[in-house]
């Protein structure tokens, strides 16, 4: 799989995980995951990850306190994607 296809695959997994957290009424997302989802869909559709300035803006609370295991997994997926993009597309 070439890097761009792999990035699209990783983005799709993040989108699906975000949607499953949003759709679970027992989890708190403070409304910011809906906002995040809109942005991540735009990033994917417009391939903004190919620009030099691009990075994923995660909700401020994600990773800071009281996250569910699903939210922690989502944050790990986001970090993995950012690292992959830095290594494969930006040589870093």
Short mmCIF file of C-alpha atoms in Angstrom, two decimals:
data_model
loop_
_atom_site.label_atom_id
_atom_site.label_comp_id
_atom_site.label_asym_id
_atom_site.label_seq_id
_atom_site.Cartn_x
_atom_site.Cartn_y
_atom_site.Cartn_z
CA UNK A 1 0.00 0.00 0.00
CA UNK A 2 1.45 3.37 -0.95
CA UNK A 3 1.74 6.08 1.74
CA UNK A 4 -1.27 8.10 0.57
CA UNK A 5 -3.54 5.03 0.53
CA UNK A 6 -2.25 4.08 3.97
CA UNK A 7 -3.00 7.59 5.27
CA UNK A 8 -6.53 7.42 3.84
CA UNK A 9 -6.99 4.04 5.52
CA UNK A 10 -5.77 5.42 8.87
CA UNK A 11 -8.02 8.48 8.53
CA UNK A 12 -11.01 6.23 7.84
CA UNK A 13 -10.31 4.24 11.01
CA UNK A 14 -10.12 7.48 13.03
CA UNK A 15 -13.40 8.65 11.49
CA UNK A 16 -15.15 5.37 12.29
CA UNK A 17 -13.82 5.30 15.87
CA UNK A 18 -14.89 8.92 16.40
CA UNK A 19 -18.36 8.17 15.08
CA UNK A 20 -18.72 5.16 17.38
CA UNK A 21 -17.81 7.28 20.43
CA UNK A 22 -20.23 10.03 19.37
CA UNK A 23 -23.02 7.51 18.81
CA UNK A 24 -22.60 5.92 22.26
CA UNK A 25 -24.84 7.95 24.54
CA UNK A 26 -23.02 6.65 27.65
CA UNK A 27 -19.79 8.40 26.70
CA UNK A 28 -19.05 12.07 27.18
CA UNK A 29 -17.60 13.86 24.20
CA UNK A 30 -18.54 17.38 25.32
CA UNK A 31 -19.71 18.07 21.76
CA UNK A 32 -16.14 18.59 20.64
CA UNK A 33 -15.83 15.20 18.97
CA UNK A 34 -18.62 16.20 16.59
CA UNK A 35 -16.63 19.34 15.77
CA UNK A 36 -13.45 17.25 15.39
CA UNK A 37 -15.26 14.79 13.11
CA UNK A 38 -16.27 17.57 10.74
CA UNK A 39 -12.67 18.72 10.49
CA UNK A 40 -11.20 15.25 10.03
CA UNK A 41 -13.69 14.56 7.20
CA UNK A 42 -12.59 17.79 5.55
CA UNK A 43 -8.91 16.91 6.03
CA UNK A 44 -9.53 13.56 4.36
CA UNK A 45 -11.71 14.82 1.51
CA UNK A 46 -9.44 17.73 0.61
CA UNK A 47 -6.23 15.76 1.29
CA UNK A 48 -4.98 18.53 3.54
CA UNK A 49 -2.41 16.13 5.00
CA UNK A 50 -0.37 16.75 1.85
CA UNK A 51 0.26 20.39 2.84
CA UNK A 52 3.26 21.44 4.90
CA UNK A 53 1.28 23.17 7.63
CA UNK A 54 -1.20 20.37 8.26
CA UNK A 55 -1.67 18.66 11.60
CA UNK A 56 -4.69 17.20 13.35
CA UNK A 57 -6.22 19.55 15.88
CA UNK A 58 -7.57 17.26 18.55
CA UNK A 59 -10.09 18.39 21.15
CA UNK A 60 -8.17 20.01 24.00
CA UNK A 61 -9.56 17.64 26.63
CA UNK A 62 -8.65 14.48 24.70
CA UNK A 63 -5.70 12.93 26.47
CA UNK A 64 -5.81 15.22 29.47
CA UNK A 65 -8.20 13.70 31.98
CA UNK A 66 -10.79 11.02 32.55
CA UNK A 67 -10.85 9.55 29.08
CA UNK A 68 -12.52 6.27 28.29
CA UNK A 69 -10.41 3.47 26.81
CA UNK A 70 -12.02 4.23 23.42
CA UNK A 71 -10.98 7.88 23.62
CA UNK A 72 -7.43 6.85 24.57
CA UNK A 73 -7.34 4.49 21.58
CA UNK A 74 -8.58 7.30 19.33
CA UNK A 75 -5.85 9.61 20.58
CA UNK A 76 -3.24 6.89 19.98
CA UNK A 77 -4.51 6.44 16.42
CA UNK A 78 -4.25 10.20 15.83
CA UNK A 79 -0.67 10.29 17.12
CA UNK A 80 0.22 7.27 14.98
CA UNK A 81 -1.19 8.99 11.90
CA UNK A 82 0.68 12.23 12.60
CA UNK A 83 3.93 10.29 13.07
CA UNK A 84 3.37 8.34 9.86
CA UNK A 85 2.70 11.53 7.88
CA UNK A 86 5.82 13.17 9.32
CA UNK A 87 7.97 10.18 8.42
CA UNK A 88 6.56 9.30 5.00
CA UNK A 89 5.54 12.63 3.53
CA UNK A 90 7.72 15.17 5.26
CA UNK A 91 10.91 13.17 5.70
CA UNK A 92 10.96 13.76 9.39
#
